[in-house]
N, CA, C and O atoms as a DFTB+ gen file, in Angstrom:
768 C
 N C O
     1  1      98.597     142.173     186.842
     2  2      98.300     142.748     185.556
     3  2      97.392     143.948     185.808
     4  3      96.466     143.870     186.615
     5  1      97.659     145.076     185.106
     6  2      96.888     146.297     185.296
     7  2      95.687     146.309     184.370
     8  3      95.734     145.823     183.239
     9  1      94.616     146.876     184.885
    10  2      93.408     147.048     184.073
    11  2      93.648     148.200     183.113
    12  3      94.068     149.272     183.549
    13  1      93.397     148.019     181.817
    14  2      93.617     149.101     180.853
    15  2      92.595     150.229     180.996
    16  3      92.783     151.307     180.432
    17  1      91.510     149.989     181.749
    18  2      90.459     151.007     181.898
    19  2      90.699     151.885     183.126
    20  3      90.701     153.113     183.034
    21  1      90.902     151.242     184.273
    22  2      91.015     152.020     185.510
    23  2      92.416     152.009     186.099
    24  3      92.725     152.815     186.976
    25  1      93.257     151.114     185.630
    26  2      94.635     151.050     186.109
    27  2      94.803     150.222     187.368
    28  3      95.917     150.125     187.883
    29  1      93.721     149.611     187.892
    30  2      93.810     148.803     189.110
    31  2      94.610     147.541     188.848
    32  3      94.604     146.994     187.744
    33  1      95.304     147.087     189.895
    34  2      96.113     145.880     189.803
    35  2      95.206     144.663     189.999
    36  3      94.414     144.615     190.940
    37  1      95.330     143.684     189.105
    38  2      94.535     142.455     189.146
    39  2      95.469     141.255     189.090
    40  3      96.657     141.396     188.801
    41  1      94.914     140.050     189.373
    42  2      95.707     138.827     189.289
    43  2      96.079     138.569     187.828
    44  3      95.341     138.919     186.908
    45  1      97.238     137.951     187.647
    46  2      97.717     137.603     186.304
    47  2      96.735     136.648     185.656
    48  3      96.340     135.651     186.261
    49  1      96.334     136.954     184.408
    50  2      95.424     136.110     183.651
    51  2      93.959     136.404     183.937
    52  3      93.084     135.732     183.392
    53  1      93.665     137.406     184.793
    54  2      92.269     137.754     185.095
    55  2      91.595     138.256     183.834
    56  3      92.205     138.958     183.028
    57  1      90.334     137.891     183.670
    58  2      89.613     138.319     182.483
    59  2      88.722     139.526     182.760
    60  3      88.327     140.223     181.826
    61  1      88.396     139.787     184.041
    62  2      87.570     140.931     184.399
    63  2      88.257     141.651     185.551
    64  3      88.800     141.022     186.460
    65  1      88.223     142.977     185.500
    66  2      88.847     143.803     186.532
    67  2      88.027     143.700     187.815
    68  3      86.804     143.836     187.785
    69  1      88.693     143.461     188.930
    70  2      88.017     143.374     190.225
    71  2      87.566     144.740     190.712
    72  3      86.715     144.824     191.597
    73  1      88.104     145.786     190.170
    74  2      87.777     147.148     190.596
    75  2      86.614     147.735     189.787
    76  3      85.619     148.186     190.356
    77  1      86.753     147.724     188.416
    78  2      85.727     148.372     187.580
    79  2      84.807     147.382     186.880
    80  3      83.771     147.785     186.351
    81  1      85.154     146.102     186.860
    82  2      84.313     145.077     186.275
    83  2      84.382     144.986     184.752
    84  3      83.601     144.259     184.138
    85  1      85.294     145.705     184.152
    86  2      85.416     145.655     182.688
    87  2      86.390     144.549     182.289
    88  3      87.278     144.182     183.059
    89  1      86.210     144.008     181.044
    90  2      87.086     142.905     180.602
    91  2      88.540     143.367     180.421
    92  3      88.824     144.427     179.864
    93  1      89.441     142.513     180.924
    94  2      90.881     142.832     180.850
    95  2      91.554     141.984     179.774
    96  3      92.261     142.517     178.919
    97  1      91.345     140.700     179.810
    98  2      92.076     139.757     178.980
    99  2      91.894     140.041     177.495
   100  3      92.871     140.015     176.746
   101  1      90.658     140.314     177.044
   102  2      90.414     140.570     175.618
   103  2      91.199     141.790     175.145
   104  3      91.819     141.768     174.081
   105  1      91.167     142.825     175.924
   106  2      91.873     144.065     175.541
   107  2      93.376     143.817     175.513
   108  3      94.061     144.242     174.582
   109  1      93.893     143.127     176.533
   110  2      95.325     142.832     176.571
   111  2      95.722     142.004     175.357
   112  3      96.777     142.230     174.764
   113  1      94.875     141.044     174.989
   114  2      95.171     140.207     173.832
   115  2      95.170     141.048     172.554
   116  3      96.054     140.919     171.708
   117  1      94.160     141.910     172.434
   118  2      94.097     142.765     171.237
   119  2      95.284     143.713     171.167
   120  3      95.848     143.926     170.094
   121  1      95.669     144.286     172.316
   122  2      96.838     145.180     172.343
   123  2      98.085     144.411     171.926
   124  3      98.886     144.898     171.128
   125  1      98.245     143.196     172.473
   126  2      99.416     142.374     172.133
   127  2      99.421     142.033     170.642
   128  3     100.458     142.127     169.986
   129  1      98.248     141.633     170.100
   130  2      98.153     141.305     168.681
   131  2      98.435     142.538     167.826
   132  3      99.096     142.437     166.792
   133  1      97.945     143.682     168.243
   134  2      98.164     144.921     167.497
   135  2      99.657     145.276     167.457
   136  3     100.173     145.692     166.419
   137  1     100.346     145.108     168.598
   138  2     101.796     145.365     168.643
   139  2     102.536     144.415     167.700
   140  3     103.438     144.830     166.972
   141  1     102.151     143.146     167.720
   142  2     102.796     142.149     166.862
   143  2     102.564     142.480     165.382
   144  3     103.467     142.334     164.558
   145  1     101.351     142.924     165.057
   146  2     101.060     143.310     163.666
   147  2     101.898     144.521     163.252
   148  3     102.417     144.566     162.136
   149  1     102.029     145.504     164.152
   150  2     102.843     146.686     163.834
   151  2     104.304     146.310     163.648
   152  3     104.968     146.815     162.743
   153  1     104.806     145.427     164.498
   154  2     106.200     144.986     164.362
   155  2     106.404     144.250     163.033
   156  3     107.400     144.461     162.342
   157  1     105.449     143.389     162.692
   158  2     105.544     142.660     161.434
   159  2     105.499     143.630     160.248
   160  3     106.265     143.491     159.294
   161  1     104.598     144.606     160.317
   162  2     104.503     145.609     159.247
   163  2     105.807     146.388     159.126
   164  3     106.279     146.638     158.017
   165  1     106.397     146.778     160.267
   166  2     107.676     147.504     160.243
   167  2     108.772     146.644     159.604
   168  3     109.574     147.142     158.814
   169  1     108.802     145.357     159.950
   170  2     109.813     144.469     159.373
   171  2     109.632     144.349     157.864
   172  3     110.608     144.376     157.114
   173  1     108.387     144.217     157.423
   174  2     108.113     144.100     155.987
   175  2     108.538     145.382     155.266
   176  3     109.173     145.324     154.213
   177  1     108.186     146.534     155.834
   178  2     108.559     147.816     155.209
   179  2     110.072     147.971     155.186
   180  3     110.636     148.373     154.169
   181  1     110.742     147.653     156.305
   182  2     112.200     147.769     156.376
   183  2     112.861     146.864     155.330
   184  3     113.792     147.283     154.642
   185  1     112.379     145.630     155.215
   186  2     112.926     144.689     154.230
   187  2     112.683     145.194     152.811
   188  3     113.569     145.108     151.961
   189  1     111.485     145.722     152.551
   190  2     111.167     146.248     151.216
   191  2     112.078     147.423     150.871
   192  3     112.564     147.520     149.744
   193  1     112.316     148.325     151.841
   194  2     113.193     149.476     151.597
   195  2     114.611     149.004     151.292
   196  3     115.255     149.515     150.376
   197  1     115.101     148.027     152.062
   198  2     116.451     147.503     151.825
   199  2     116.547     146.879     150.438
   200  3     117.522     147.108     149.722
   201  1     115.549     146.097     150.056
   202  2     115.550     145.461     148.726
   203  2     115.537     146.531     147.634
   204  3     116.277     146.420     146.656
   205  1     114.708     147.563     147.786
   206  2     114.635     148.639     146.779
   207  2     115.964     149.372     146.676
   208  3     116.423     149.654     145.569
   209  1     116.596     149.688     147.814
   210  2     117.891     150.381     147.795
   211  2     118.944     149.525     147.106
   212  3     119.706     150.025     146.279
   213  1     118.994     148.236     147.440
   214  2     119.972     147.342     146.807
   215  2     119.729     147.276     145.298
   216  3     120.680     147.316     144.517
   217  1     118.476     147.175     144.887
   218  2     118.161     147.138     143.449
   219  2     118.570     148.429     142.759
   220  3     119.120     148.397     141.658
   221  1     118.305     149.571     143.398
   222  2     118.716     150.855     142.812
   223  2     120.224     150.945     142.656
   224  3     120.723     151.428     141.640
   225  1     120.947     150.478     143.667
   226  2     122.411     150.491     143.582
   227  2     122.882     149.594     142.450
   228  3     123.762     149.982     141.681
   229  1     122.312     148.404     142.335
   230  2     122.697     147.487     141.253
   231  2     122.382     148.069     139.879
   232  3     123.216     148.013     138.975
   233  1     121.185     148.625     139.717
   234  2     120.799     149.213     138.429
   235  2     121.708     150.397     138.099
   236  3     122.143     150.543     136.956
   237  1     121.998     151.240     139.088
   238  2     122.894     152.384     138.858
   239  2     124.284     151.917     138.456
   240  3     124.900     152.470     137.544
   241  1     124.771     150.891     139.150
   242  2     126.095     150.357     138.825
   243  2     126.158     149.804     137.413
   244  3     127.118     150.060     136.686
   245  1     125.151     149.055     137.022
   246  2     125.106     148.507     135.656
   247  2     125.041     149.643     134.646
   248  3     125.746     149.612     133.637
   249  1     124.206     150.644     134.901
   250  2     124.088     151.788     133.986
   251  2     125.426     152.509     133.838
   252  3     125.851     152.803     132.721
   253  1     126.092     152.794     134.957
   254  2     127.384     153.483     134.888
   255  2     128.418     152.639     134.166
   256  3     129.222     153.168     133.399
   257  1     128.409     151.337     134.398
   258  2     129.361     150.460     133.716
   259  2     129.128     150.480     132.214
   260  3     130.075     150.595     131.436
   261  1     127.878     150.368     131.810
   262  2     127.551     150.325     130.377
   263  2     127.857     151.657     129.711
   264  3     128.414     151.679     128.613
   265  1     127.502     152.774     130.353
   266  2     127.705     154.079     129.711
   267  2     129.146     154.542     129.762
   268  3     129.554     155.346     128.924
   269  1     129.936     154.060     130.722
   270  2     131.322     154.510     130.822
   271  2     132.316     153.498     130.286
   272  3     133.524     153.713     130.377
   273  1     131.839     152.420     129.740
   274  2     132.736     151.392     129.228
   275  2     132.882     151.533     127.712
   276  3     132.648     150.579     126.970
   277  1     133.270     152.722     127.261
   278  2     133.362     152.962     125.823
   279  2     134.793     153.158     125.344
   280  3     135.019     153.708     124.267
   281  1     135.755     152.711     126.138
   282  2     137.172     152.775     125.776
   283  2     137.677     154.180     125.502
   284  3     138.623     154.341     124.731
   285  1     137.090     155.189     126.096
   286  2     137.586     156.549     125.955
   287  2     137.517     157.251     127.298
   288  3     136.813     156.819     128.212
   289  1     138.266     158.345     127.398
   290  2     138.128     159.231     128.542
   291  2     138.245     160.648     128.020
   292  3     138.757     160.870     126.923
   293  1     137.778     161.595     128.791
   294  2     137.765     162.983     128.344
   295  2     138.918     163.761     128.941
   296  3     139.382     163.476     130.045
   297  1     139.370     164.747     128.188
   298  2     140.390     165.671     128.674
   299  2     139.832     167.076     128.500
   300  3     139.244     167.402     127.469
   301  1     140.022     167.889     129.507
   302  2     139.538     169.262     129.473
   303  2     140.640     170.152     128.908
   304  3     141.740     170.225     129.456
   305  1     140.328     170.822     127.809
   306  2     141.288     171.706     127.149
   307  2     140.758     173.144     127.179
   308  3     140.435     173.715     126.137
   309  1     140.675     173.708     128.352
   310  2     140.180     175.078     128.483
   311  2     138.715     175.162     128.127
   312  3     137.860     174.683     128.872
   313  1     138.421     175.769     126.990
   314  2     137.022     175.950     126.580
   315  2     136.478     174.730     125.835
   316  3     135.329     174.742     125.394
   317  1     137.282     173.682     125.690
   318  2     136.877     172.479     124.945
   319  2     137.122     171.226     125.780
   320  3     137.902     171.227     126.733
   321  1     136.426     170.154     125.385
   322  2     136.747     168.822     125.892
   323  2     136.969     167.919     124.681
   324  3     136.411     168.143     123.606
   325  1     137.788     166.905     124.881
   326  2     138.110     165.994     123.785
   327  2     138.191     164.584     124.352
   328  3     138.724     164.376     125.442
   329  1     137.657     163.611     123.604
   330  2     137.747     162.211     124.008
   331  2     139.101     161.657     123.589
   332  3     139.562     161.874     122.469
   333  1     139.722     160.941     124.510
   334  2     141.022     160.331     124.261
   335  2     140.837     158.812     124.330
   336  3     140.263     158.317     125.300
   337  1     141.311     158.054     123.322
   338  2     141.221     156.588     123.402
   339  2     141.877     156.073     124.683
   340  3     142.867     156.637     125.150
   341  1     141.323     155.008     125.244
   342  2     141.792     154.512     126.541
   343  2     143.237     154.016     126.509
   344  3     143.886     153.961     127.553
   345  1     143.752     153.654     125.333
   346  2     145.135     153.175     125.279
   347  2     146.143     154.315     125.202
   348  3     147.350     154.074     125.162
   349  1     145.655     155.563     125.182
   350  2     146.542     156.726     125.186
   351  2     146.490     157.334     126.577
   352  3     145.417     157.672     127.078
   353  1     147.659     157.471     127.201
   354  2     147.758     157.979     128.568
   355  2     148.480     159.323     128.536
   356  3     149.707     159.380     128.617
   357  1     147.707     160.403     128.415
   358  2     148.303     161.728     128.302
   359  2     148.700     162.290     129.660
   360  3     147.978     162.156     130.648
   361  1     149.871     162.926     129.681
   362  2     150.375     163.598     130.872
   363  2     150.708     165.031     130.492
   364  3     151.338     165.270     129.461
   365  1     150.286     166.000     131.328
   366  2     150.569     167.401     131.015
   367  2     152.051     167.665     131.203
   368  3     152.649     167.260     132.200
   369  1     152.643     168.362     130.214
   370  2     154.085     168.595     130.224
   371  2     154.451     170.044     129.947
   372  3     155.544     170.306     129.445
   373  1     153.583     170.983     130.255
   374  2     153.909     172.384     129.973
   375  2     155.268     172.734     130.556
   376  3     155.501     172.598     131.757
   377  1     156.162     173.186     129.682
   378  2     157.495     173.572     130.126
   379  2     157.510     175.017     130.610
   380  3     158.400     175.408     131.364
   381  1     156.542     175.806     130.186
   382  2     156.503     177.216     130.579
   383  2     155.261     177.478     131.411
   384  3     154.397     176.614     131.559
   385  1     155.189     178.660     131.940
   386  2     154.038     179.041     132.747
   387  2     153.003     179.784     131.918
   388  3     152.239     180.582     132.460
   389  1     152.965     179.536     130.613
   390  2     151.995     180.214     129.760
   391  2     150.587     179.787     130.145
   392  3     150.256     178.602     130.119
   393  1     149.771     180.759     130.499
   394  2     148.401     180.432     130.874
   395  2     147.560     180.124     129.642
   396  3     146.454     179.599     129.768
   397  1     148.061     180.439     128.465
   398  2     147.292     180.221     127.245
   399  2     147.658     178.916     126.544
   400  3     147.101     178.621     125.487
   401  1     148.576     178.126     127.099
   402  2     149.045     176.911     126.443
   403  2     148.955     175.715     127.387
   404  3     149.405     175.777     128.532
   405  1     148.369     174.630     126.892
   406  2     148.368     173.347     127.598
   407  2     148.963     172.319     126.638
   408  3     148.544     172.231     125.483
   409  1     149.927     171.552     127.108
   410  2     150.522     170.513     126.268
   411  2     150.532     169.196     127.031
   412  3     150.888     169.144     128.208
   413  1     150.131     168.128     126.332
   414  2     150.070     166.788     126.904
   415  2     150.784     165.823     125.955
   416  3     150.738     165.992     124.737
   417  1     151.442     164.816     126.522
   418  2     152.083     163.804     125.676
   419  2     151.890     162.409     126.263
   420  3     151.646     162.229     127.456
   421  1     152.010     161.445     125.377
   422  2     152.126     160.039     125.762
   423  2     153.330     159.525     124.980
   424  3     153.239     159.263     123.780
   425  1     154.458     159.385     125.674
   426  2     155.687     158.983     124.983
   427  2     155.627     157.542     124.492
   428  3     156.263     157.203     123.495
   429  1     154.864     156.684     125.185
   430  2     154.748     155.286     124.740
   431  2     154.017     155.177     123.409
   432  3     154.413     154.388     122.551
   433  1     152.963     155.952     123.226
   434  2     152.174     155.920     121.988
   435  2     152.629     156.993     120.996
   436  3     152.096     157.074     119.889
   437  1     153.597     157.807     121.375
   438  2     154.109     158.898     120.538
   439  2     152.962     159.816     120.075
   440  3     152.741     160.024     118.882
   441  1     152.245     160.351     121.074
   442  2     151.122     161.248     120.822
   443  2     151.361     162.540     121.582
   444  3     151.855     162.528     122.709
   445  1     151.004     163.664     120.950
   446  2     151.117     164.971     121.575
   447  2     149.842     165.750     121.305
   448  3     149.327     165.736     120.187
   449  1     149.326     166.434     122.332
   450  2     148.160     167.298     122.184
   451  2     148.514     168.644     122.802
   452  3     148.902     168.717     123.968
   453  1     148.379     169.711     122.013
   454  2     148.591     171.064     122.526
   455  2     147.337     171.871     122.283
   456  3     146.707     171.765     121.231
   457  1     146.982     172.672     123.260
   458  2     145.811     173.539     123.137
   459  2     146.232     174.956     123.478
   460  3     146.796     175.216     124.540
   461  1     145.948     175.868     122.556
   462  2     146.222     177.287     122.772
   463  2     144.910     178.031     122.915
   464  3     143.954     177.764     122.188
   465  1     144.865     178.963     123.851
   466  2     143.708     179.833     124.002
   467  2     143.750     180.830     122.845
   468  3     144.543     181.771     122.868
   469  1     142.911     180.631     121.845
   470  2     142.967     181.412     120.605
   471  2     142.634     182.888     120.818
   472  3     142.985     183.730     119.991
   473  1     141.966     183.200     121.914
   474  2     141.623     184.610     122.152
   475  2     142.779     185.375     122.791
   476  3     142.705     186.597     122.923
   477  1     143.836     184.685     123.186
   478  2     145.003     185.338     123.782
   479  2     145.892     185.899     122.677
   480  3     146.240     185.170     121.748
   481  1     146.273     187.186     122.751
   482  2     147.095     187.795     121.691
   483  2     148.438     187.092     121.493
   484  3     148.905     186.965     120.361
   485  1     149.063     186.635     122.580
   486  2     150.346     185.932     122.445
   487  2     150.174     184.627     121.685
   488  3     151.048     184.236     120.911
   489  1     149.056     183.956     121.900
   490  2     148.808     182.679     121.233
   491  2     148.546     182.874     119.747
   492  3     148.874     182.002     118.942
   493  1     147.957     184.012     119.372
   494  2     147.602     184.249     117.968
   495  2     148.801     184.141     117.045
   496  3     148.704     183.535     115.977
   497  1     149.923     184.712     117.431
   498  2     151.108     184.644     116.568
   499  2     151.617     183.205     116.471
   500  3     152.076     182.784     115.409
   501  1     151.541     182.447     117.567
   502  2     151.963     181.037     117.532
   503  2     151.056     180.224     116.617
   504  3     151.532     179.381     115.856
   505  1     149.749     180.475     116.689
   506  2     148.784     179.759     115.854
   507  2     149.057     180.047     114.384
   508  3     149.040     179.140     113.552
   509  1     149.307     181.305     114.072
   510  2     149.586     181.701     112.685
   511  2     150.836     180.995     112.170
   512  3     150.863     180.510     111.039
   513  1     151.865     180.941     113.004
   514  2     153.118     180.297     112.605
   515  2     152.917     178.792     112.370
   516  3     153.436     178.246     111.396
   517  1     152.172     178.124     113.249
   518  2     151.925     176.693     113.108
   519  2     151.121     176.410     111.838
   520  3     151.473     175.510     111.075
   521  1     150.055     177.162     111.605
   522  2     149.229     176.917     110.420
   523  2     150.004     177.205     109.141
   524  3     149.817     176.511     108.142
   525  1     150.866     178.213     109.153
   526  2     151.700     178.507     107.980
   527  2     152.645     177.341     107.705
   528  3     152.792     176.920     106.558
   529  1     153.282     176.819     108.744
   530  2     154.214     175.691     108.574
   531  2     153.486     174.435     108.105
   532  3     153.989     173.716     107.241
   533  1     152.312     174.165     108.664
   534  2     151.560     172.973     108.255
   535  2     151.055     173.097     106.818
   536  3     150.846     172.087     106.147
   537  1     150.861     174.311     106.349
   538  2     150.395     174.530     104.982
   539  2     151.332     173.973     103.930
   540  3     150.921     173.758     102.790
   541  1     152.588     173.734     104.293
   542  2     153.543     173.185     103.326
   543  2     153.437     171.655     103.224
   544  3     154.106     171.052     102.384
   545  1     152.615     171.025     104.057
   546  2     152.438     169.575     104.034
   547  2     151.130     169.207     103.334
   548  3     150.281     170.063     103.086
   549  1     150.985     167.932     103.026
   550  2     149.806     167.450     102.317
   551  2     148.604     167.387     103.255
   552  3     148.638     166.749     104.307
   553  1     147.546     168.069     102.838
   554  2     146.292     168.062     103.598
   555  2     145.519     166.811     103.188
   556  3     145.295     166.580     102.000
   557  1     145.110     166.002     104.171
   558  2     144.398     164.763     103.875
   559  2     142.906     165.043     103.728
   560  3     142.314     165.784     104.513
   561  1     142.320     164.438     102.712
   562  2     140.885     164.630     102.482
   563  2     140.121     163.305     102.537
   564  3     138.914     163.265     102.301
   565  1     140.836     162.225     102.850
   566  2     140.193     160.911     102.865
   567  2     139.509     160.597     104.191
   568  3     138.913     159.529     104.330
   569  1     139.577     161.490     105.160
   570  2     138.915     161.300     106.448
   571  2     137.788     162.313     106.567
   572  3     137.954     163.479     106.211
   573  1     136.652     161.872     107.064
   574  2     135.533     162.780     107.297
   575  2     135.763     163.474     108.631
   576  3     135.812     162.834     109.681
   577  1     135.903     164.790     108.570
   578  2     136.194     165.564     109.773
   579  2     135.130     166.620     110.003
   580  3     134.489     167.104     109.070
   581  1     134.959     166.965     111.273
   582  2     134.046     168.047     111.619
   583  2     134.589     169.375     111.110
   584  3     135.762     169.492     110.757
   585  1     133.715     170.368     111.081
   586  2     134.127     171.716     110.705
   587  2     135.256     172.165     111.623
   588  3     135.305     171.783     112.792
   589  1     136.142     172.961     111.098
   590  2     137.286     173.524     111.839
   591  2     138.398     172.502     112.090
   592  3     139.339     172.803     112.826
   593  1     138.320     171.299     111.501
   594  2     139.340     170.265     111.721
   595  2     140.059     169.946     110.412
   596  3     139.443     169.898     109.347
   597  1     141.372     169.730     110.508
   598  2     142.192     169.381     109.352
   599  2     143.268     168.404     109.802
   600  3     143.757     168.485     110.929
   601  1     143.636     167.475     108.913
   602  2     144.746     166.561     109.185
   603  2     145.756     166.687     108.052
   604  3     145.390     166.779     106.880
   605  1     147.036     166.690     108.425
   606  2     148.130     166.787     107.463
   607  2     149.034     165.569     107.605
   608  3     149.285     165.103     108.716
   609  1     149.525     165.053     106.470
   610  2     150.582     164.041     106.479
   611  2     151.884     164.830     106.544
   612  3     152.186     165.614     105.644
   613  1     152.647     164.621     107.600
   614  2     153.851     165.438     107.809
   615  2     155.094     164.573     107.756
   616  3     155.024     163.345     107.806
   617  1     156.212     165.225     107.654
   618  2     157.495     164.544     107.613
   619  2     157.784     163.902     108.968
   620  3     157.499     164.481     110.016
   621  1     158.347     162.711     108.929
   622  2     158.680     162.044     110.183
   623  2     159.773     162.794     110.936
   624  3     160.074     162.459     112.082
   625  1     160.373     163.807     110.305
   626  2     161.359     164.642     110.996
   627  2     160.703     165.378     112.168
   628  3     161.373     165.724     113.141
   629  1     159.419     165.610     112.073
   630  2     158.697     166.263     113.160
   631  2     158.414     165.292     114.305
   632  3     157.966     165.700     115.376
   633  1     158.677     164.011     114.073
   634  2     158.443     163.012     115.107
   635  2     157.095     162.328     114.995
   636  3     156.813     161.386     115.736
   637  1     156.257     162.791     114.076
   638  2     154.924     162.234     113.891
   639  2     154.672     162.039     112.406
   640  3     155.291     162.709     111.579
   641  1     153.779     161.136     112.063
   642  2     153.381     160.959     110.672
   643  2     152.226     161.870     110.293
   644  3     152.053     162.226     109.128
   645  1     151.417     162.251     111.323
   646  2     150.233     163.079     111.063
   647  2     150.124     164.180     112.107
   648  3     150.511     164.008     113.263
   649  1     149.592     165.308     111.673
   650  2     149.268     166.412     112.576
   651  2     147.829     166.807     112.280
   652  3     147.455     167.012     111.125
   653  1     147.033     166.910     113.324
   654  2     145.648     167.333     113.180
   655  2     145.444     168.654     113.882
   656  3     146.060     168.916     114.915
   657  1     144.576     169.495     113.326
   658  2     144.289     170.777     113.954
   659  2     142.785     170.979     114.095
   660  3     141.989     170.511     113.282
   661  1     142.435     171.684     115.143
   662  2     141.071     172.160     115.365
   663  2     141.222     173.644     115.680
   664  3     142.020     174.022     116.538
   665  1     140.455     174.484     114.987
   666  2     140.582     175.925     115.205
   667  2     139.196     176.549     115.331
   668  3     138.370     176.448     114.424
   669  1     138.956     177.196     116.471
   670  2     137.720     177.948     116.693
   671  2     138.104     179.310     117.254
   672  3     139.288     179.609     117.412
   673  1     137.117     180.127     117.552
   674  2     137.401     181.449     118.129
   675  2     138.060     181.339     119.492
   676  3     138.810     182.229     119.891
   677  1     137.788     180.252     120.212
   678  2     138.292     180.110     121.580
   679  2     139.534     179.249     121.711
   680  3     140.309     179.422     122.651
   681  1     139.735     178.323     120.780
   682  2     140.828     177.363     120.968
   683  2     141.456     176.946     119.645
   684  3     140.807     176.893     118.600
   685  1     142.734     176.657     119.738
   686  2     143.474     176.036     118.639
   687  2     144.103     174.788     119.237
   688  3     144.924     174.875     120.151
   689  1     143.712     173.613     118.714
   690  2     144.232     172.346     119.230
   691  2     145.054     171.685     118.143
   692  3     144.614     171.559     117.000
   693  1     146.253     171.264     118.513
   694  2     147.173     170.593     117.599
   695  2     147.435     169.200     118.162
   696  3     147.827     169.050     119.319
   697  1     147.212     168.173     117.322
   698  2     147.430     166.784     117.742
   699  2     148.462     166.165     116.811
   700  3     148.297     166.176     115.591
   701  1     149.514     165.634     117.388
   702  2     150.525     164.929     116.612
   703  2     150.511     163.461     116.977
   704  3     150.377     163.117     118.151
   705  1     150.649     162.585     115.985
   706  2     150.667     161.154     116.274
   707  2     150.917     160.347     115.023
   708  3     151.047     160.897     113.929
   709  1     150.984     159.040     115.189
   710  2     151.259     158.140     114.070
   711  2     150.047     157.328     113.647
   712  3     150.087     156.656     112.616
   713  1     148.964     157.376     114.429
   714  2     147.750     156.631     114.101
   715  2     146.708     157.605     113.569
   716  3     146.140     158.399     114.319
   717  1     146.466     157.534     112.271
   718  2     145.545     158.453     111.607
   719  2     144.130     158.355     112.188
   720  3     143.450     159.369     112.350
   721  1     143.693     157.136     112.497
   722  2     142.341     156.959     113.051
   723  2     142.199     157.597     114.423
   724  3     141.178     158.217     114.718
   725  1     143.222     157.450     115.267
   726  2     143.172     158.078     116.593
   727  2     143.068     159.592     116.466
   728  3     142.264     160.219     117.156
   729  1     143.869     160.179     115.596
   730  2     143.849     161.640     115.428
   731  2     142.495     162.088     114.909
   732  3     141.925     163.060     115.405
   733  1     141.979     161.383     113.915
   734  2     140.670     161.713     113.355
   735  2     139.573     161.621     114.419
   736  3     138.736     162.516     114.534
   737  1     139.584     160.527     115.201
   738  2     138.573     160.345     116.248
   739  2     138.666     161.433     117.307
   740  3     137.643     161.952     117.753
   741  1     139.884     161.783     117.715
   742  2     140.048     162.821     118.731
   743  2     139.558     164.166     118.216
   744  3     138.865     164.890     118.930
   745  1     139.915     164.505     116.978
   746  2     139.455     165.785     116.410
   747  2     137.932     165.840     116.343
   748  3     137.323     166.852     116.691
   749  1     137.324     164.750     115.895
   750  2     135.866     164.735     115.751
   751  2     135.128     164.704     117.089
   752  3     133.929     164.977     117.138
   753  1     135.826     164.378     118.163
   754  2     135.178     164.321     119.481
   755  2     135.214     165.654     120.225
   756  3     134.616     165.780     121.294
   757  1     135.905     166.644     119.675
   758  2     136.049     167.932     120.378
   759  2     134.703     168.623     120.497
   760  3     133.957     168.766     119.529
   761  1     134.420     169.049     121.730
   762  2     133.194     169.817     122.000
   763  2     133.591     171.098     122.709
   764  3     134.378     171.088     123.655
   765  1     133.033     172.196     122.236
   766  2     133.353     173.468     122.900
   767  2     132.160     174.057     123.573
   768  3     132.257     175.125     124.177
């Protein structure tokens, strides 16, 4: 065993150094105890960090589950977003390469959503034509709608019982469907 003071080699278990006469065993014991305390402290800190990380992950997971479990999902419509009920599965179906038009449908639920970029000159004439045609149908007033939103009861010849519109400087959104509540909820969820 080496003396911690002078480095001289001594017999194992010696309590005093044969070279310098200073105590060996007490220092070795204290060094050993100090190492054991540091190891124990490291284990406690490591365990505490692991517990904190696991708790943070669990809390984050619960928070995300609670905040995202609202039976809706969002769809990006250019300058707007709109919440879509979870039972409606929209698929984009643009038949043309018009950069100013996005069209989505769910054939199972018989729902259609079209969004026109209202600032595009080509879209302006289409918007005017759609609003003129819808003007011949009954405008519903029994639903509370946000500004810029309107719902019409339309002929089933169009394939839908209701058509809803949202019109702002940036976007014109047309929603066709048979569930008045779904159309109303989607229109009221639009954010630009």
